[in-house]
Amino acid sequence: REQARLKAAVMERDTERWQTEPGFAGLQRVAGADVSYVKGDDASACVSLVVLGYPGLEVLYEDCQMVAVTAPYVAGFLAFREVRFLVEAVERLQQKEPGLSPQVLLVDGNGLLHPRGFGVACHLGVLTDLPCIGVAKNLLQVDGLARDELHREQIRSLQTEGDTFSLTGASGKVLGMVSWGCSLSSSKPLYVSVGHRVCLETAVRLVKSCCRYRIPEPIRQ
């Protein structure tokens, strides 16, 4: 019920002026957020929030904290296990360095590309009221999407940096976009989806503009 209530607040459209400007003029700060676990211990995690300047992608702020994760993992509800730590990281930043508050968050995870259309990027976006984008390294197989031969063939068809194709579920809804980053040496693309207060086209363009390697720099850092 809580997930459905929050999902109703998701905005799948651009809400900021910089999102529609050529070259994202007016965008100065892009953040990356991630929760990673200690190997062999799914109760100990490192929560990271990094803010980069845009377009130079220089690091302006870093916050890294070890936390004890107590909520169990339940498929489709990962955000309820992790998101409070990410929200706390954003709040620490806004209290300590309000002038470095990000204008958009890139999250290592999914947004609308989720069994109920509300992944961690949507959840974090709604709770912080910040534009948010999900950037995943692997395909979440929902709504008929699968890592089958057709999907592999579509990936092989990506020939140049910045190539994309849409992820359309069996429902007919476009859930995200497969994007080739800035490294053709990698055989693995990225799975970009809307989190909050951004449209998919803008999300993909921004992720591409933040890539120096396969993983966009805010998340890589």
PDB file of C-alpha atoms in Angstrom:
ATOM      1  CA  ARG A   1       0.000   0.000   0.000  1.00  0.00           C
ATOM      2  CA  GLU A   2       2.843   2.364   0.862  1.00  0.00           C
ATOM      3  CA  GLN A   3       4.513   1.624  -2.457  1.00  0.00           C
ATOM      4  CA  ALA A   4       1.300   2.305  -4.376  1.00  0.00           C
ATOM      5  CA  ARG A   5       0.723   5.545  -2.453  1.00  0.00           C
ATOM      6  CA  LEU A   6       4.196   6.859  -3.244  1.00  0.00           C
ATOM      7  CA  LYS A   7       4.028   5.684  -6.855  1.00  0.00           C
ATOM      8  CA  ALA A   8       1.067   7.996  -7.433  1.00  0.00           C
ATOM      9  CA  ALA A   9       3.429  10.956  -6.873  1.00  0.00           C
ATOM     10  CA  VAL A  10       5.922   9.983  -9.611  1.00  0.00           C
ATOM     11  CA  MET A  11       6.242  12.541 -12.418  1.00  0.00           C
ATOM     12  CA  GLU A  12       7.440  11.069 -15.731  1.00  0.00           C
ATOM     13  CA  ARG A  13       8.143  14.465 -17.291  1.00  0.00           C
ATOM     14  CA  ASP A  14      10.761  17.190 -17.262  1.00  0.00           C
ATOM     15  CA  THR A  15      10.071  19.708 -14.518  1.00  0.00           C
ATOM     16  CA  GLU A  16      13.251  21.806 -14.586  1.00  0.00           C
ATOM     17  CA  ARG A  17      14.245  24.455 -17.102  1.00  0.00           C
ATOM     18  CA  TRP A  18      17.767  23.043 -17.546  1.00  0.00           C
ATOM     19  CA  GLN A  19      16.282  19.740 -18.746  1.00  0.00           C
ATOM     20  CA  THR A  20      15.020  21.386 -21.921  1.00  0.00           C
ATOM     21  CA  GLU A  21      17.995  23.675 -22.590  1.00  0.00           C
ATOM     22  CA  PRO A  22      20.607  22.813 -25.262  1.00  0.00           C
ATOM     23  CA  GLY A  23      23.564  21.177 -23.553  1.00  0.00           C
ATOM     24  CA  PHE A  24      21.618  21.246 -20.272  1.00  0.00           C
ATOM     25  CA  ALA A  25      22.522  24.910 -19.738  1.00  0.00           C
ATOM     26  CA  GLY A  26      21.879  25.777 -16.099  1.00  0.00           C
ATOM     27  CA  LEU A  27      22.773  22.312 -14.811  1.00  0.00           C
ATOM     28  CA  GLN A  28      25.714  22.627 -12.409  1.00  0.00           C
ATOM     29  CA  ARG A  29      25.526  19.673  -9.985  1.00  0.00           C
ATOM     30  CA  VAL A  30      24.836  15.999 -10.665  1.00  0.00           C
ATOM     31  CA  ALA A  31      24.861  13.389  -7.903  1.00  0.00           C
ATOM     32  CA  GLY A  32      25.434   9.649  -7.898  1.00  0.00           C
ATOM     33  CA  ALA A  33      23.988   7.385  -5.187  1.00  0.00           C
ATOM     34  CA  ASP A  34      24.618   3.737  -4.406  1.00  0.00           C
ATOM     35  CA  VAL A  35      24.324   1.104  -1.694  1.00  0.00           C
ATOM     36  CA  SER A  36      26.904  -1.682  -1.866  1.00  0.00           C
ATOM     37  CA  TYR A  37      27.239  -4.661   0.444  1.00  0.00           C
ATOM     38  CA  VAL A  38      30.205  -6.232   2.175  1.00  0.00           C
ATOM     39  CA  LYS A  39      30.987  -9.500   0.415  1.00  0.00           C
ATOM     40  CA  GLY A  40      29.388 -12.373   2.273  1.00  0.00           C
ATOM     41  CA  ASP A  41      27.467 -10.074   4.629  1.00  0.00           C
ATOM     42  CA  ASP A  42      24.132  -8.754   3.406  1.00  0.00           C
ATOM     43  CA  ALA A  43      23.555  -6.824   6.640  1.00  0.00           C
ATOM     44  CA  SER A  44      26.599  -4.528   6.328  1.00  0.00           C
ATOM     45  CA  ALA A  45      26.470  -1.944   3.571  1.00  0.00           C
ATOM     46  CA  CYS A  46      28.261   1.152   2.395  1.00  0.00           C
ATOM     47  CA  VAL A  47      25.996   4.060   1.430  1.00  0.00           C
ATOM     48  CA  SER A  48      27.631   6.530  -0.932  1.00  0.00           C
ATOM     49  CA  LEU A  49      26.562   9.922  -2.254  1.00  0.00           C
ATOM     50  CA  VAL A  50      28.857  11.890  -4.555  1.00  0.00           C
ATOM     51  CA  VAL A  51      28.151  15.281  -6.145  1.00  0.00           C
ATOM     52  CA  LEU A  52      29.956  16.223  -9.350  1.00  0.00           C
ATOM     53  CA  GLY A  53      30.144  19.544 -11.114  1.00  0.00           C
ATOM     54  CA  TYR A  54      28.547  19.682 -14.554  1.00  0.00           C
ATOM     55  CA  PRO A  55      29.681  19.557 -17.302  1.00  0.00           C
ATOM     56  CA  GLY A  56      33.261  19.115 -16.024  1.00  0.00           C
ATOM     57  CA  LEU A  57      32.337  16.103 -13.824  1.00  0.00           C
ATOM     58  CA  GLU A  58      34.777  17.119 -11.105  1.00  0.00           C
ATOM     59  CA  VAL A  59      34.024  15.804  -7.592  1.00  0.00           C
ATOM     60  CA  LEU A  60      32.545  18.519  -5.352  1.00  0.00           C
ATOM     61  CA  TYR A  61      31.311  16.437  -2.408  1.00  0.00           C
ATOM     62  CA  GLU A  62      31.625  12.887  -1.106  1.00  0.00           C
ATOM     63  CA  ASP A  63      29.741  11.081   1.663  1.00  0.00           C
ATOM     64  CA  CYS A  64      30.467   7.445   2.455  1.00  0.00           C
ATOM     65  CA  GLN A  65      28.986   5.697   5.515  1.00  0.00           C
ATOM     66  CA  MET A  66      28.820   2.113   6.727  1.00  0.00           C
ATOM     67  CA  VAL A  67      25.322   1.140   7.869  1.00  0.00           C
ATOM     68  CA  ALA A  68      23.610  -1.894   9.380  1.00  0.00           C
ATOM     69  CA  VAL A  69      20.747  -3.010   7.131  1.00  0.00           C
ATOM     70  CA  THR A  70      18.008  -4.660   9.172  1.00  0.00           C
ATOM     71  CA  ALA A  71      15.056  -4.899   6.767  1.00  0.00           C
ATOM     72  CA  PRO A  72      14.876  -8.245   4.936  1.00  0.00           C
ATOM     73  CA  TYR A  73      15.268  -8.489   1.178  1.00  0.00           C
ATOM     74  CA  VAL A  74      11.927  -9.029  -0.559  1.00  0.00           C
ATOM     75  CA  ALA A  75      11.847  -9.097  -4.364  1.00  0.00           C
ATOM     76  CA  GLY A  76      10.239  -5.943  -5.743  1.00  0.00           C
ATOM     77  CA  PHE A  77      10.627  -4.088  -2.429  1.00  0.00           C
ATOM     78  CA  LEU A  78      14.401  -3.498  -2.339  1.00  0.00           C
ATOM     79  CA  ALA A  79      13.893   0.242  -1.790  1.00  0.00           C
ATOM     80  CA  PHE A  80      12.265  -0.424   1.596  1.00  0.00           C
ATOM     81  CA  ARG A  81      15.573  -2.030   2.614  1.00  0.00           C
ATOM     82  CA  GLU A  82      17.868   0.698   1.311  1.00  0.00           C
ATOM     83  CA  VAL A  83      16.164   3.983   0.539  1.00  0.00           C
ATOM     84  CA  ARG A  84      16.131   5.474   4.059  1.00  0.00           C
ATOM     85  CA  PHE A  85      19.923   5.425   4.108  1.00  0.00           C
ATOM     86  CA  LEU A  86      20.055   7.235   0.770  1.00  0.00           C
ATOM     87  CA  VAL A  87      17.527   9.821   1.963  1.00  0.00           C
ATOM     88  CA  GLU A  88      19.649  10.386   5.084  1.00  0.00           C
ATOM     89  CA  ALA A  89      22.723  10.927   2.888  1.00  0.00           C
ATOM     90  CA  VAL A  90      20.867  13.550   0.846  1.00  0.00           C
ATOM     91  CA  GLU A  91      19.659  15.235   4.045  1.00  0.00           C
ATOM     92  CA  ARG A  92      23.212  15.312   5.475  1.00  0.00           C
ATOM     93  CA  LEU A  93      24.396  17.017   2.310  1.00  0.00           C
ATOM     94  CA  GLN A  94      21.590  19.571   2.393  1.00  0.00           C
ATOM     95  CA  GLN A  95      22.395  20.384   6.027  1.00  0.00           C
ATOM     96  CA  LYS A  96      26.217  20.440   5.747  1.00  0.00           C
ATOM     97  CA  GLU A  97      26.671  21.906   2.268  1.00  0.00           C
ATOM     98  CA  PRO A  98      23.342  23.347   1.068  1.00  0.00           C
ATOM     99  CA  GLY A  99      25.099  25.130  -1.782  1.00  0.00           C
ATOM    100  CA  LEU A 100      26.120  21.755  -3.214  1.00  0.00           C
ATOM    101  CA  SER A 101      22.644  20.239  -3.218  1.00  0.00           C
ATOM    102  CA  PRO A 102      22.292  18.257  -6.474  1.00  0.00           C
ATOM    103  CA  GLN A 103      19.906  19.231  -9.240  1.00  0.00           C
ATOM    104  CA  VAL A 104      19.527  15.604 -10.325  1.00  0.00           C
ATOM    105  CA  LEU A 105      20.349  12.202  -8.837  1.00  0.00           C
ATOM    106  CA  LEU A 106      21.650   9.177 -10.760  1.00  0.00           C
ATOM    107  CA  VAL A 107      20.936   6.011  -8.796  1.00  0.00           C
ATOM    108  CA  ASP A 108      22.568   2.614  -9.216  1.00  0.00           C
ATOM    109  CA  GLY A 109      19.269   0.780  -9.718  1.00  0.00           C
ATOM    110  CA  ASN A 110      15.950   0.966 -11.539  1.00  0.00           C
ATOM    111  CA  GLY A 111      13.092   3.430 -11.685  1.00  0.00           C
ATOM    112  CA  LEU A 112       9.975   2.592 -13.697  1.00  0.00           C
ATOM    113  CA  LEU A 113      11.716  -0.571 -14.906  1.00  0.00           C
ATOM    114  CA  HIS A 114      10.309  -2.532 -11.983  1.00  0.00           C
ATOM    115  CA  PRO A 115       7.577  -5.174 -11.360  1.00  0.00           C
ATOM    116  CA  ARG A 116       5.190  -2.479 -10.115  1.00  0.00           C
ATOM    117  CA  GLY A 117       6.774   0.506 -11.821  1.00  0.00           C
ATOM    118  CA  PHE A 118       8.373   1.887  -8.656  1.00  0.00           C
ATOM    119  CA  GLY A 119      12.026   1.003  -8.235  1.00  0.00           C
ATOM    120  CA  VAL A 120      14.530   2.622  -5.899  1.00  0.00           C
ATOM    121  CA  ALA A 121      15.138   5.594  -8.253  1.00  0.00           C
ATOM    122  CA  CYS A 122      11.411   6.442  -8.149  1.00  0.00           C
ATOM    123  CA  HIS A 123      11.246   5.899  -4.403  1.00  0.00           C
ATOM    124  CA  LEU A 124      14.266   8.118  -3.692  1.00  0.00           C
ATOM    125  CA  GLY A 125      13.049  10.776  -6.119  1.00  0.00           C
ATOM    126  CA  VAL A 126       9.624  11.036  -4.522  1.00  0.00           C
ATOM    127  CA  LEU A 127      10.995  11.118  -0.957  1.00  0.00           C
ATOM    128  CA  THR A 128      13.611  13.797  -1.735  1.00  0.00           C
ATOM    129  CA  ASP A 129      11.542  15.607  -4.401  1.00  0.00           C
ATOM    130  CA  LEU A 130      14.629  15.649  -6.646  1.00  0.00           C
ATOM    131  CA  PRO A 131      14.808  14.679 -10.334  1.00  0.00           C
ATOM    132  CA  CYS A 132      16.036  11.097 -10.276  1.00  0.00           C
ATOM    133  CA  ILE A 133      17.249   8.592 -12.893  1.00  0.00           C
ATOM    134  CA  GLY A 134      17.737   4.844 -12.550  1.00  0.00           C
ATOM    135  CA  VAL A 135      20.895   3.423 -14.124  1.00  0.00           C
ATOM    136  CA  ALA A 136      21.225  -0.367 -13.883  1.00  0.00           C
ATOM    137  CA  LYS A 137      23.970  -2.652 -15.136  1.00  0.00           C
ATOM    138  CA  ASN A 138      21.670  -5.627 -15.726  1.00  0.00           C
ATOM    139  CA  LEU A 139      18.199  -6.117 -17.197  1.00  0.00           C
ATOM    140  CA  LEU A 140      15.427  -6.585 -14.665  1.00  0.00           C
ATOM    141  CA  GLN A 141      13.160  -9.130 -16.337  1.00  0.00           C
ATOM    142  CA  VAL A 142       9.670  -7.720 -15.859  1.00  0.00           C
ATOM    143  CA  ASP A 143       6.542  -7.314 -18.013  1.00  0.00           C
ATOM    144  CA  GLY A 144       7.746  -9.895 -20.529  1.00  0.00           C
ATOM    145  CA  LEU A 145      11.252  -8.448 -20.888  1.00  0.00           C
ATOM    146  CA  ALA A 146      13.885 -11.165 -20.965  1.00  0.00           C
ATOM    147  CA  ARG A 147      17.584 -11.691 -21.600  1.00  0.00           C
ATOM    148  CA  ASP A 148      16.691 -13.859 -24.565  1.00  0.00           C
ATOM    149  CA  GLU A 149      18.216 -14.172 -28.035  1.00  0.00           C
ATOM    150  CA  LEU A 150      16.191 -11.216 -29.358  1.00  0.00           C
ATOM    151  CA  HIS A 151      17.536  -9.026 -26.551  1.00  0.00           C
ATOM    152  CA  ARG A 152      21.088 -10.206 -27.191  1.00  0.00           C
ATOM    153  CA  GLU A 153      20.661  -9.506 -30.903  1.00  0.00           C
ATOM    154  CA  GLN A 154      19.441  -5.989 -30.155  1.00  0.00           C
ATOM    155  CA  ILE A 155      22.511  -5.420 -27.982  1.00  0.00           C
ATOM    156  CA  ARG A 156      24.772  -6.681 -30.779  1.00  0.00           C
ATOM    157  CA  SER A 157      23.126  -4.150 -33.100  1.00  0.00           C
ATOM    158  CA  LEU A 158      24.497  -1.279 -30.984  1.00  0.00           C
ATOM    159  CA  GLN A 159      27.465  -0.212 -33.061  1.00  0.00           C
ATOM    160  CA  THR A 160      28.508   3.263 -31.946  1.00  0.00           C
ATOM    161  CA  GLU A 161      28.786   5.198 -28.711  1.00  0.00           C
ATOM    162  CA  GLY A 162      25.417   6.551 -27.672  1.00  0.00           C
ATOM    163  CA  ASP A 163      23.303   3.992 -29.584  1.00  0.00           C
ATOM    164  CA  THR A 164      20.053   3.052 -27.837  1.00  0.00           C
ATOM    165  CA  PHE A 165      16.924   0.951 -28.125  1.00  0.00           C
ATOM    166  CA  SER A 166      13.757   1.084 -26.044  1.00  0.00           C
ATOM    167  CA  LEU A 167      12.557  -1.557 -23.605  1.00  0.00           C
ATOM    168  CA  THR A 168       8.883  -2.109 -24.343  1.00  0.00           C
ATOM    169  CA  GLY A 169       7.083  -4.545 -22.065  1.00  0.00           C
ATOM    170  CA  ALA A 170       4.322  -6.964 -23.001  1.00  0.00           C
ATOM    171  CA  SER A 171       1.886  -4.331 -21.703  1.00  0.00           C
ATOM    172  CA  GLY A 172       3.033  -2.001 -24.497  1.00  0.00           C
ATOM    173  CA  LYS A 173       4.559   0.471 -22.032  1.00  0.00           C
ATOM    174  CA  VAL A 174       8.114   1.706 -22.614  1.00  0.00           C
ATOM    175  CA  LEU A 175       9.807   0.925 -19.312  1.00  0.00           C
ATOM    176  CA  GLY A 176      13.290   2.178 -20.093  1.00  0.00           C
ATOM    177  CA  MET A 177      16.076   2.424 -22.621  1.00  0.00           C
ATOM    178  CA  VAL A 178      19.146   0.334 -23.322  1.00  0.00           C
ATOM    179  CA  SER A 179      22.055   2.699 -23.871  1.00  0.00           C
ATOM    180  CA  TRP A 180      25.609   2.171 -25.029  1.00  0.00           C
ATOM    181  CA  GLY A 181      27.855   4.447 -22.990  1.00  0.00           C
ATOM    182  CA  CYS A 182      31.247   5.828 -23.919  1.00  0.00           C
ATOM    183  CA  SER A 183      33.251   2.616 -24.003  1.00  0.00           C
ATOM    184  CA  LEU A 184      32.910   0.301 -26.971  1.00  0.00           C
ATOM    185  CA  SER A 185      35.507  -1.914 -25.302  1.00  0.00           C
ATOM    186  CA  SER A 186      32.718  -3.102 -22.998  1.00  0.00           C
ATOM    187  CA  SER A 187      30.202  -5.606 -24.333  1.00  0.00           C
ATOM    188  CA  LYS A 188      27.644  -4.564 -21.725  1.00  0.00           C
ATOM    189  CA  PRO A 189      25.182  -1.672 -22.099  1.00  0.00           C
ATOM    190  CA  LEU A 190      23.293   0.308 -19.451  1.00  0.00           C
ATOM    191  CA  TYR A 191      19.596   0.099 -18.594  1.00  0.00           C
ATOM    192  CA  VAL A 192      18.240   3.615 -18.035  1.00  0.00           C
ATOM    193  CA  SER A 193      14.795   4.306 -16.598  1.00  0.00           C
ATOM    194  CA  VAL A 194      12.836   7.279 -15.288  1.00  0.00           C
ATOM    195  CA  GLY A 195      12.880   7.809 -11.543  1.00  0.00           C
ATOM    196  CA  HIS A 196      11.084  11.104 -10.916  1.00  0.00           C
ATOM    197  CA  ARG A 197      10.679  14.564 -12.466  1.00  0.00           C
ATOM    198  CA  VAL A 198      12.392  13.688 -15.760  1.00  0.00           C
ATOM    199  CA  CYS A 199      11.306  12.165 -19.057  1.00  0.00           C
ATOM    200  CA  LEU A 200      13.045   9.110 -20.508  1.00  0.00           C
ATOM    201  CA  GLU A 201      14.604  10.981 -23.437  1.00  0.00           C
ATOM    202  CA  THR A 202      16.160  13.553 -21.099  1.00  0.00           C
ATOM    203  CA  ALA A 203      17.312  10.815 -18.723  1.00  0.00           C
ATOM    204  CA  VAL A 204      19.146   8.981 -21.507  1.00  0.00           C
ATOM    205  CA  ARG A 205      20.755  12.174 -22.847  1.00  0.00           C
ATOM    206  CA  LEU A 206      21.990  13.132 -19.389  1.00  0.00           C
ATOM    207  CA  VAL A 207      23.385   9.677 -18.638  1.00  0.00           C
ATOM    208  CA  LYS A 208      25.258   9.706 -21.960  1.00  0.00           C
ATOM    209  CA  SER A 209      26.688  13.141 -21.216  1.00  0.00           C
ATOM    210  CA  CYS A 210      28.003  11.895 -17.856  1.00  0.00           C
ATOM    211  CA  CYS A 211      29.819   8.854 -19.263  1.00  0.00           C
ATOM    212  CA  ARG A 212      33.588   8.675 -19.644  1.00  0.00           C
ATOM    213  CA  TYR A 213      33.589   4.900 -19.318  1.00  0.00           C
ATOM    214  CA  ARG A 214      30.768   2.365 -19.270  1.00  0.00           C
ATOM    215  CA  ILE A 215      29.305   3.569 -15.945  1.00  0.00           C
ATOM    216  CA  PRO A 216      28.244   7.250 -15.767  1.00  0.00           C
ATOM    217  CA  GLU A 217      30.750   9.217 -13.728  1.00  0.00           C
ATOM    218  CA  PRO A 218      28.478  10.197 -10.779  1.00  0.00           C
ATOM    219  CA  ILE A 219      27.770   6.515 -10.068  1.00  0.00           C
ATOM    220  CA  ARG A 220      31.288   5.335 -10.940  1.00  0.00           C
ATOM    221  CA  GLN A 221      32.772   7.818  -8.483  1.00  0.00           C
TER     222      GLN A 221
END
